[in-house]
Short mmCIF file of C-alpha atoms in Angstrom, two decimals:
data_model
loop_
_atom_site.label_atom_id
_atom_site.label_comp_id
_atom_site.label_asym_id
_atom_site.label_seq_id
_atom_site.Cartn_x
_atom_site.Cartn_y
_atom_site.Cartn_z
CA MET A 814 3.48 -35.21 -10.50
CA GLN A 815 4.62 -31.61 -11.41
CA ARG A 816 4.05 -28.99 -8.77
CA ARG A 817 1.77 -26.19 -9.75
CA LEU A 818 -0.40 -23.44 -8.11
CA TYR A 819 -4.14 -23.96 -7.89
CA PRO A 820 -5.42 -23.09 -11.40
CA GLY A 821 -9.04 -22.44 -10.58
CA ARG A 822 -11.07 -19.33 -9.79
CA ASP A 823 -12.28 -20.12 -6.25
CA PHE A 824 -10.29 -17.52 -4.09
CA ARG A 825 -11.12 -19.49 -0.97
CA ARG A 826 -8.73 -22.30 -2.13
CA ALA A 827 -5.80 -19.85 -2.42
CA GLN A 828 -3.09 -20.93 -0.03
CA ASN A 829 -0.97 -17.77 -0.33
CA ILE A 830 -0.94 -14.36 -1.83
CA GLU A 831 0.79 -15.60 -5.06
CA GLU A 832 -2.23 -17.88 -5.79
CA LEU A 833 -4.53 -14.85 -5.35
CA ARG A 834 -2.14 -12.93 -7.71
CA GLN A 835 -2.63 -15.56 -10.40
CA MET A 836 -6.43 -15.61 -9.99
CA ALA A 837 -6.35 -11.78 -10.36
CA ARG A 838 -4.35 -12.08 -13.55
CA ARG A 839 -7.02 -14.38 -15.07
CA ARG A 840 -10.04 -12.34 -13.98
CA LEU A 841 -8.69 -8.86 -14.94
CA PRO A 842 -8.10 -7.56 -18.49
CA ASN A 843 -4.35 -7.13 -19.24
CA PHE A 844 -4.30 -3.36 -18.92
CA SER A 845 -6.03 -3.31 -15.55
CA PHE A 846 -3.67 -6.11 -14.20
CA GLU A 847 -0.63 -4.39 -15.64
CA TYR A 848 -1.58 -1.14 -13.77
CA VAL A 849 -1.44 -2.94 -10.52
CA GLU A 850 1.56 -5.11 -11.32
CA GLY A 851 3.95 -2.94 -13.12
CA GLY A 852 6.96 -0.78 -12.03
CA ALA A 853 9.25 1.86 -13.46
CA ASP A 854 11.84 1.43 -16.24
CA ASP A 855 13.57 -2.01 -16.00
CA GLU A 856 11.65 -2.82 -12.81
CA PHE A 857 14.87 -3.40 -10.81
CA THR A 858 13.42 -1.78 -7.60
CA LEU A 859 10.18 -3.66 -8.16
CA GLY A 860 12.05 -6.95 -7.98
CA ARG A 861 14.36 -5.84 -5.16
CA ASN A 862 11.31 -4.97 -3.01
CA ARG A 863 10.68 -8.78 -2.97
CA THR A 864 14.17 -10.33 -3.10
CA ILE A 865 15.51 -8.24 -0.21
CA PHE A 866 13.46 -10.34 2.30
CA GLU A 867 15.55 -13.33 1.33
CA SER A 868 18.65 -11.80 2.74
CA VAL A 869 17.04 -11.52 6.24
CA THR A 870 17.29 -14.92 7.72
CA LEU A 871 15.72 -15.86 11.09
CA GLN A 872 17.15 -17.79 14.17
CA PRO A 873 14.20 -19.08 16.16
CA ARG A 874 14.16 -20.06 19.86
CA THR A 875 12.68 -23.37 21.04
CA LEU A 876 11.11 -24.86 24.13
CA ARG A 877 9.15 -21.72 24.76
CA ASP A 878 5.45 -21.78 25.66
CA VAL A 879 3.71 -20.21 22.61
CA GLY A 880 0.30 -21.73 23.28
CA GLN A 881 -1.33 -18.30 23.59
CA ARG A 882 -0.21 -15.67 20.91
CA SER A 883 -1.18 -12.04 20.25
CA LEU A 884 -0.75 -10.12 17.05
CA GLU A 885 -2.10 -6.90 18.53
CA ARG A 886 -0.26 -3.67 17.90
CA SER A 887 -0.71 -0.10 18.94
CA PHE A 888 -0.65 2.78 16.34
CA PHE A 889 -0.83 6.29 17.82
CA GLY A 890 -1.92 4.89 21.23
CA ARG A 891 -4.87 2.91 19.72
CA SER A 892 -5.00 -0.79 19.45
CA ALA A 893 -5.10 -2.61 16.10
CA GLN A 894 -5.71 -6.39 15.86
CA LEU A 895 -2.77 -6.78 13.51
CA PRO A 896 0.49 -4.98 12.80
CA PHE A 897 -0.35 -4.13 9.20
CA MET A 898 -3.06 -2.08 7.46
CA ILE A 899 -4.33 -1.47 4.00
CA GLY A 900 -2.26 1.12 2.27
CA PRO A 901 -3.44 3.63 -0.30
CA THR A 902 -3.90 2.33 -3.85
CA GLY A 903 -5.65 4.31 -6.73
CA PHE A 904 -8.15 3.35 -9.38
CA ASN A 905 -9.43 0.42 -7.45
CA GLY A 906 -12.87 0.70 -9.15
CA LEU A 907 -11.00 -0.63 -12.28
CA LEU A 908 -10.57 -3.92 -10.38
CA THR A 909 -14.08 -4.36 -9.19
CA ARG A 910 -17.15 -2.15 -8.62
CA ASP A 911 -16.74 -0.18 -5.41
CA GLY A 912 -13.26 -1.66 -4.87
CA ASP A 913 -12.25 0.89 -2.13
CA LEU A 914 -15.48 0.07 -0.21
CA HIS A 915 -14.71 -3.60 -0.29
CA LEU A 916 -11.18 -3.10 1.02
CA ALA A 917 -12.44 -0.77 3.77
CA ARG A 918 -15.00 -3.23 4.99
CA ALA A 919 -12.43 -5.97 5.02
CA ALA A 920 -10.06 -3.78 6.96
CA ALA A 921 -12.74 -2.91 9.47
CA ASP A 922 -13.70 -6.43 9.92
CA ALA A 923 -10.11 -7.37 10.60
CA GLY A 924 -9.61 -4.52 13.09
CA ILE A 925 -6.98 -2.68 11.19
CA PRO A 926 -6.69 0.80 9.60
CA PHE A 927 -7.61 1.60 6.09
CA VAL A 928 -5.79 4.40 4.07
CA LEU A 929 -8.00 5.78 1.33
CA SER A 930 -6.21 6.87 -1.78
CA ASN A 931 -6.54 10.41 -3.04
CA ALA A 932 -7.16 8.86 -6.39
CA SER A 933 -9.99 6.60 -5.25
CA THR A 934 -13.24 5.92 -6.97
CA THR A 935 -15.24 5.91 -3.56
CA SER A 936 -15.69 9.13 -1.58
CA ILE A 937 -14.11 9.62 1.79
CA GLU A 938 -17.61 10.20 3.20
CA ASP A 939 -18.69 6.67 2.13
CA ILE A 940 -15.61 5.18 3.63
CA ALA A 941 -16.11 7.06 6.92
CA ALA A 942 -19.60 5.59 7.12
CA VAL A 943 -18.31 1.99 7.04
CA ASP A 944 -19.23 0.33 10.41
CA GLY A 945 -16.11 -0.02 12.72
CA ILE A 946 -13.68 1.67 10.22
CA ARG A 947 -10.56 3.23 11.25
CA ALA A 948 -9.96 5.49 8.19
CA TRP A 949 -6.96 7.55 7.30
CA MET A 950 -6.82 9.79 4.20
CA GLN A 951 -3.95 9.95 1.75
CA ILE A 952 -3.44 13.20 -0.13
CA TYR A 953 -1.10 14.71 -2.68
CA LEU A 954 -0.03 18.22 -2.46
CA TYR A 955 -1.25 19.35 -5.89
CA ARG A 956 -0.49 22.69 -7.34
CA THR A 957 -4.06 23.86 -6.55
CA ARG A 958 -3.59 24.11 -2.80
CA ASP A 959 -7.11 25.41 -2.40
CA HIS A 960 -8.27 21.87 -3.38
CA VAL A 961 -6.00 20.36 -0.80
CA ALA A 962 -7.26 22.73 1.91
CA LYS A 963 -10.86 21.81 1.01
CA LEU A 964 -9.97 18.13 1.19
CA VAL A 965 -8.36 18.67 4.61
CA GLU A 966 -11.62 20.34 5.74
CA ARG A 967 -13.60 17.32 4.62
CA VAL A 968 -11.25 15.06 6.59
CA LYS A 969 -11.72 17.29 9.73
CA ARG A 970 -15.53 17.29 9.39
CA LEU A 971 -15.46 13.41 9.29
CA ASN A 972 -13.18 13.42 12.41
CA LEU A 973 -10.68 11.05 10.83
CA GLU A 974 -7.57 10.10 12.73
CA ALA A 975 -4.72 10.77 10.23
CA ILE A 976 -3.67 12.31 6.91
CA VAL A 977 -1.09 10.41 4.89
CA VAL A 978 0.71 12.86 2.44
CA THR A 979 2.53 11.19 -0.43
CA THR A 980 5.68 13.05 -1.36
CA ASP A 981 7.63 10.87 -3.86
CA SER A 982 5.36 11.56 -6.94
CA ALA A 983 6.02 15.21 -7.67
CA ILE A 984 7.45 13.85 -10.98
CA PHE A 985 5.61 10.92 -12.48
CA GLY A 986 7.61 7.64 -12.80
CA ASN A 987 8.27 5.99 -16.09
CA ARG A 988 6.08 2.98 -16.24
CA GLU A 989 6.91 1.47 -19.57
CA TRP A 990 4.91 -1.65 -19.46
CA ASP A 991 1.78 0.20 -18.51
CA LYS A 992 2.33 2.62 -21.45
CA ARG A 993 2.55 -0.24 -23.87
CA ASN A 994 -1.08 -1.00 -23.52
CA TYR A 995 -2.13 2.17 -25.14
CA ALA A 996 -2.06 3.43 -28.75
CA LYS A 997 -2.03 6.93 -27.41
CA PRO A 998 -2.59 8.39 -23.86
CA LEU A 999 -5.42 6.41 -22.18
CA GLN A 1000 -6.68 4.99 -25.45
CA LEU A 1001 -6.17 1.23 -25.44
CA ASP A 1002 -4.54 -0.31 -28.43
CA LEU A 1003 -6.42 -2.92 -30.55
CA ARG A 1004 -4.87 -5.91 -28.74
CA ASN A 1005 -6.05 -4.61 -25.39
CA ARG A 1006 -9.47 -3.68 -26.61
CA LEU A 1007 -9.95 -7.20 -27.84
CA ASP A 1008 -8.58 -8.51 -24.55
CA VAL A 1009 -11.21 -6.48 -22.64
CA LEU A 1010 -13.88 -8.24 -24.71
CA CYS A 1011 -12.47 -11.54 -23.46
CA HIS A 1012 -13.38 -10.61 -19.96
CA PRO A 1013 -17.28 -10.27 -19.92
CA GLU A 1014 -17.45 -10.91 -16.19
CA TRP A 1015 -15.27 -7.90 -15.55
CA ILE A 1016 -17.20 -5.67 -18.13
CA TRP A 1017 -20.50 -6.45 -16.28
CA ASP A 1018 -18.91 -5.82 -12.93
CA VAL A 1019 -16.95 -2.63 -13.67
CA LEU A 1020 -18.36 -0.88 -16.77
CA VAL A 1021 -22.13 -1.75 -16.82
CA PRO A 1022 -24.22 0.31 -16.36
CA ASP A 1023 -22.21 3.44 -15.47
CA GLY A 1024 -19.15 3.22 -17.68
CA VAL A 1025 -15.63 3.97 -16.55
CA PRO A 1026 -15.39 4.61 -12.82
CA ARG A 1027 -15.15 8.22 -11.65
CA PHE A 1028 -12.92 9.86 -9.01
CA ARG A 1029 -14.93 10.78 -5.99
CA ASN A 1030 -12.48 12.98 -4.04
CA LEU A 1031 -11.10 15.18 -6.87
CA GLY A 1032 -14.24 16.99 -8.02
CA ASP A 1033 -13.22 20.64 -7.67
CA LEU A 1034 -9.70 19.87 -9.03
CA LEU A 1035 -10.80 18.48 -12.38
CA PRO A 1036 -12.47 20.22 -15.33
CA PRO A 1037 -16.24 19.69 -15.79
CA GLY A 1038 -16.97 16.13 -17.20
CA LYS A 1039 -13.32 15.05 -16.77
CA ASP A 1040 -13.66 13.25 -13.43
CA SER A 1041 -13.53 9.67 -14.86
CA VAL A 1042 -10.47 7.48 -14.40
CA LYS A 1043 -9.83 7.97 -18.21
CA GLY A 1044 -10.57 11.73 -18.49
CA ALA A 1045 -8.75 12.94 -15.42
CA ALA A 1046 -5.24 11.73 -16.22
CA SER A 1047 -4.00 14.73 -18.11
CA ALA A 1048 -5.46 17.10 -15.60
CA LEU A 1049 -3.86 15.19 -12.61
CA ALA A 1050 -0.48 15.11 -14.38
CA ALA A 1051 -0.63 18.87 -14.80
CA GLU A 1052 -1.31 19.24 -11.10
CA LEU A 1053 1.87 17.33 -9.94
CA ASP A 1054 4.16 19.87 -8.33
CA PRO A 1055 7.96 19.46 -8.74
CA THR A 1056 8.60 22.46 -6.46
CA LEU A 1057 7.21 20.44 -3.50
CA SER A 1058 9.33 21.04 -0.38
CA TRP A 1059 9.32 20.73 3.44
CA ASP A 1060 7.73 24.32 3.44
CA ASP A 1061 4.69 22.64 2.14
CA ILE A 1062 4.71 20.03 4.94
CA ALA A 1063 4.85 22.97 7.30
CA TRP A 1064 1.85 24.51 5.58
CA LEU A 1065 -0.07 21.23 5.92
CA ARG A 1066 0.87 20.91 9.60
CA ASP A 1067 -0.48 24.37 10.12
CA ILE A 1068 -3.96 23.54 8.82
CA TRP A 1069 -4.16 19.92 10.01
CA HIS A 1070 -3.81 19.17 13.80
CA GLY A 1071 -4.56 15.46 13.66
CA LYS A 1072 -1.88 12.75 13.02
CA LEU A 1073 0.24 13.70 10.10
CA ILE A 1074 2.14 10.92 8.30
CA VAL A 1075 4.69 11.66 5.45
CA LYS A 1076 4.84 8.75 2.93
CA GLY A 1077 7.49 8.33 0.32
CA MET A 1078 10.73 8.94 2.06
CA ILE A 1079 13.57 6.47 1.77
CA HIS A 1080 16.68 8.52 3.00
CA PRO A 1081 17.45 8.67 6.73
CA ASP A 1082 18.11 12.38 6.62
CA ASP A 1083 14.56 12.88 5.56
CA ALA A 1084 13.41 11.17 8.75
CA ARG A 1085 15.56 13.79 10.75
CA LEU A 1086 13.80 16.56 8.84
CA ALA A 1087 10.36 14.92 9.59
CA LEU A 1088 11.06 15.06 13.29
CA GLN A 1089 11.97 18.77 13.04
CA TYR A 1090 8.68 19.53 11.16
CA GLY A 1091 6.48 17.86 13.77
CA VAL A 1092 5.47 14.90 11.70
CA ASP A 1093 3.74 12.12 13.74
CA GLY A 1094 4.71 9.30 11.45
CA VAL A 1095 6.54 8.23 8.25
CA VAL A 1096 6.02 5.61 5.65
CA LEU A 1097 9.32 4.49 4.23
CA SER A 1098 8.49 3.75 0.62
CA ASN A 1099 9.82 3.65 -2.99
CA HIS A 1100 6.22 3.75 -4.20
CA GLY A 1101 6.02 0.11 -4.95
CA GLY A 1102 8.94 0.35 -7.42
CA ARG A 1103 6.89 2.63 -9.54
CA GLN A 1104 8.89 5.79 -9.38
CA LEU A 1105 12.77 5.86 -9.25
CA ASP A 1106 14.13 2.62 -10.60
CA GLY A 1107 17.38 1.63 -8.81
CA ALA A 1108 16.10 2.92 -5.46
CA VAL A 1109 16.80 0.97 -2.32
CA SER A 1110 14.00 -0.87 -0.67
CA ALA A 1111 12.32 0.45 2.41
CA LEU A 1112 13.40 -2.47 4.44
CA GLU A 1113 17.12 -1.62 3.70
CA THR A 1114 16.80 1.89 5.14
CA LEU A 1115 14.51 0.93 7.88
CA PRO A 1116 17.20 0.10 10.71
CA GLU A 1117 18.95 3.40 10.34
CA VAL A 1118 15.71 5.36 10.33
CA ALA A 1119 14.56 3.45 13.45
CA ARG A 1120 17.91 4.25 15.22
CA ILE A 1121 17.56 8.05 14.37
CA ASN A 1122 13.92 8.05 15.48
CA GLN A 1123 14.34 6.52 18.84
CA GLY A 1124 10.58 6.00 19.22
CA ARG A 1125 9.60 9.63 18.61
CA MET A 1126 7.54 8.97 15.49
CA GLU A 1127 5.62 5.97 14.32
CA ILE A 1128 7.55 4.17 11.42
CA PHE A 1129 5.72 2.29 8.79
CA LEU A 1130 6.91 0.89 5.50
CA ASP A 1131 5.59 -0.71 2.33
CA GLY A 1132 6.93 -2.47 -0.71
CA GLY A 1133 6.87 -6.20 -1.66
CA PHE A 1134 5.13 -7.69 1.37
CA ARG A 1135 3.67 -11.06 0.32
CA ARG A 1136 4.18 -13.28 3.33
CA GLY A 1137 3.51 -12.96 7.04
CA SER A 1138 7.21 -13.71 7.62
CA ASP A 1139 7.99 -10.56 5.55
CA ILE A 1140 6.00 -8.56 8.07
CA ALA A 1141 7.77 -10.18 11.03
CA LYS A 1142 11.14 -9.24 9.46
CA ALA A 1143 10.05 -5.58 9.30
CA LEU A 1144 9.01 -5.62 12.78
CA LEU A 1145 12.24 -7.11 13.89
CA LEU A 1146 14.09 -4.33 12.17
CA GLY A 1147 12.28 -1.53 13.90
CA ALA A 1148 8.95 -0.89 12.21
CA ASN A 1149 5.79 -0.11 14.11
CA GLY A 1150 3.69 -1.44 11.33
CA VAL A 1151 3.41 -2.28 7.53
CA LEU A 1152 1.24 -0.99 4.73
CA ILE A 1153 -0.02 -3.67 2.36
CA GLY A 1154 -0.73 -2.71 -1.24
CA ARG A 1155 -0.64 -5.18 -4.05
CA ALA A 1156 -1.28 -8.12 -1.66
CA GLY A 1157 -4.70 -6.70 -0.83
CA LEU A 1158 -5.46 -5.89 -4.36
CA TYR A 1159 -4.81 -9.39 -5.59
CA GLY A 1160 -7.47 -10.63 -3.22
CA LEU A 1161 -9.80 -7.85 -4.25
CA ALA A 1162 -9.39 -8.62 -7.81
CA ALA A 1163 -9.80 -12.35 -7.28
CA GLY A 1164 -12.87 -12.26 -5.06
CA LYS A 1165 -14.04 -8.81 -4.33
CA GLY A 1166 -14.71 -8.04 -0.67
CA PRO A 1167 -14.43 -11.70 0.52
CA GLY A 1168 -11.30 -12.13 -1.56
CA ALA A 1169 -9.68 -8.98 0.17
CA ALA A 1170 -10.70 -10.47 3.46
CA HIS A 1171 -9.04 -13.73 2.44
CA ALA A 1172 -5.91 -11.97 1.63
CA ILE A 1173 -5.74 -10.31 5.11
CA GLY A 1174 -6.48 -13.75 6.56
CA ILE A 1175 -3.63 -15.40 4.79
CA LEU A 1176 -1.19 -12.78 6.08
CA ARG A 1177 -2.65 -13.04 9.58
CA SER A 1178 -2.29 -16.76 9.59
CA GLU A 1179 1.32 -16.73 8.32
CA LEU A 1180 2.38 -13.99 10.63
CA ASP A 1181 0.77 -15.91 13.68
CA ARG A 1182 2.60 -19.07 12.57
CA THR A 1183 5.93 -17.25 12.12
CA LEU A 1184 5.57 -15.66 15.67
CA GLY A 1185 5.03 -19.07 17.20
CA LEU A 1186 7.78 -20.75 15.23
CA LEU A 1187 10.12 -18.07 16.29
CA GLY A 1188 9.36 -18.88 19.92
CA CYS A 1189 7.32 -15.73 20.63
CA SER A 1190 3.97 -15.12 22.20
CA SER A 1191 3.63 -11.47 21.31
CA LEU A 1192 5.04 -8.94 18.83
CA GLU A 1193 6.96 -7.26 21.72
CA GLU A 1194 9.08 -10.40 21.93
CA LEU A 1195 10.41 -9.94 18.43
CA THR A 1196 14.06 -9.05 19.38
CA PRO A 1197 17.22 -8.64 17.22
CA ASP A 1198 18.69 -11.91 18.46
CA LEU A 1199 16.13 -13.69 16.31
CA ILE A 1200 17.82 -12.46 13.25
CA HIS A 1201 20.72 -14.53 12.00
CA ALA A 1202 22.31 -12.69 9.00
CA ALA A 1203 25.12 -10.74 10.58
CA PRO A 1204 24.75 -7.33 8.93
CA TRP A 1205 20.98 -7.18 9.51
CA ARG A 1206 21.42 -8.33 13.13
CA ALA A 1207 23.97 -5.65 13.85
CA LEU A 1208 21.67 -3.00 12.47
CA ALA A 1209 18.82 -4.26 14.47
CA GLU A 1210 20.88 -4.30 17.66
CA ARG A 1211 21.91 -0.69 17.08
CA ILE A 1212 18.25 0.34 17.27
CA ARG A 1213 17.96 -1.23 20.72
CA SER A 1214 21.20 0.17 22.11
#
C-alpha cells in the first residue's frame, strides 16, 4: 500500500505540521494560501530555511533517567511553559474570522507568549483582554512616526511586556507567486475569483457578513475608508521607510522603556550594535524567506551571534520550524527561544482556534519526545556534545567556552 498523508479535513487526526499544511491548502482559496506559503524570487531562502535543519545531526545519550521531563523556559525572567511562542503574522483574518484572537487564546492556554502583528485584523486591546495572555506587540517604523508613537502609547496603557520592532521590511520583497494571483494590484484575476467561489465555507467564515477584514491597529495611518486588507496595501507600501537606521531604534528606545526586541537581523555585526543601543532581545530572521532571496537562514548565523552575546540579550529566531526536533536544534545552538510562524497558521487555517492549539500540541509532543530521546530531562541539559555534525558542534562549543 502506498504511503500518503491523511487526506481528510479533521485537524485532530493530523500527526504533524505537514498534515495541517495540506488541510489548510484544501480549506483556503489559492490566493490566501499562497500569501501564507510563498517566498521571494526563486524561493531559495524559503527552501533553505527548512533544509538547513537536515545538516544538524544529533548524538543522543542513553541509560539516563528521563522519566520526568520539563519543557519550561524563562524569557526576560518570566517562566513560559514551552521554549517557543507564536510570532507576528499579518492578515490572519483572511485565514479565518478573528484569526489573531484564536491564535492568542491558543498561546495563552499553552502558557507561551503571543506576538501580535502590526498588520493584524484584531486590535491590541482585544488581544490584551484575553484571559491569561502574555502579549507582545510587533511594530514597523513607518514614515509617519506620530502613528508609531501613538501605538507605543497604546502598548504602554495596556502594560504589555515587550515591543518587537521589525527592521527587514524597509523595502518590500519581491513575492512573485503572490503577485501572479492578481490581474492588477489587489484585484484577483479570473482564475482566482472562480477559485474563491469553490470555497463557500471560507466565504461564510471570512467574508460574510462584514466583507474583507479590516486592520485594527493602523487606523490613524490610513486614509478614511482605506483600512481594509485590500484598501490599505498602497498606503502601507508608501509608509515603508528605506532610510531606517539605528538612530530610529535609539528614538524608539527613548519612548519605550519596556522590553525592546529587534526582529529581522541576520548579520552578527548587527547583534553587536543591538547591544550598544540597549536592546533587550533580538529575533534572527530572514522574514520567512519573503524578503532577500539568497540570504542565510537564522540557524546558520545563530552560533556566532550567541558567542558575541554571551547571555546579555535574549536571542530568538524564526524561519522554517516544523518539528519539535527543529526547536531542540536551535536551543542546542544557543537560542533562548523560537518564534513559530507558518506552523501555527497551518493549524489556524485547518481548524481555527482548536487547530492552532493542535499545532502547538504537536510541537510540544515532538519536542518532549526529542528531549527524552536525547537523554535529557530539561532544556538546560541540551549541551553541544549532543550535536554530532563537526562544524555545528564546534560552533556550539565556542558559545560555551
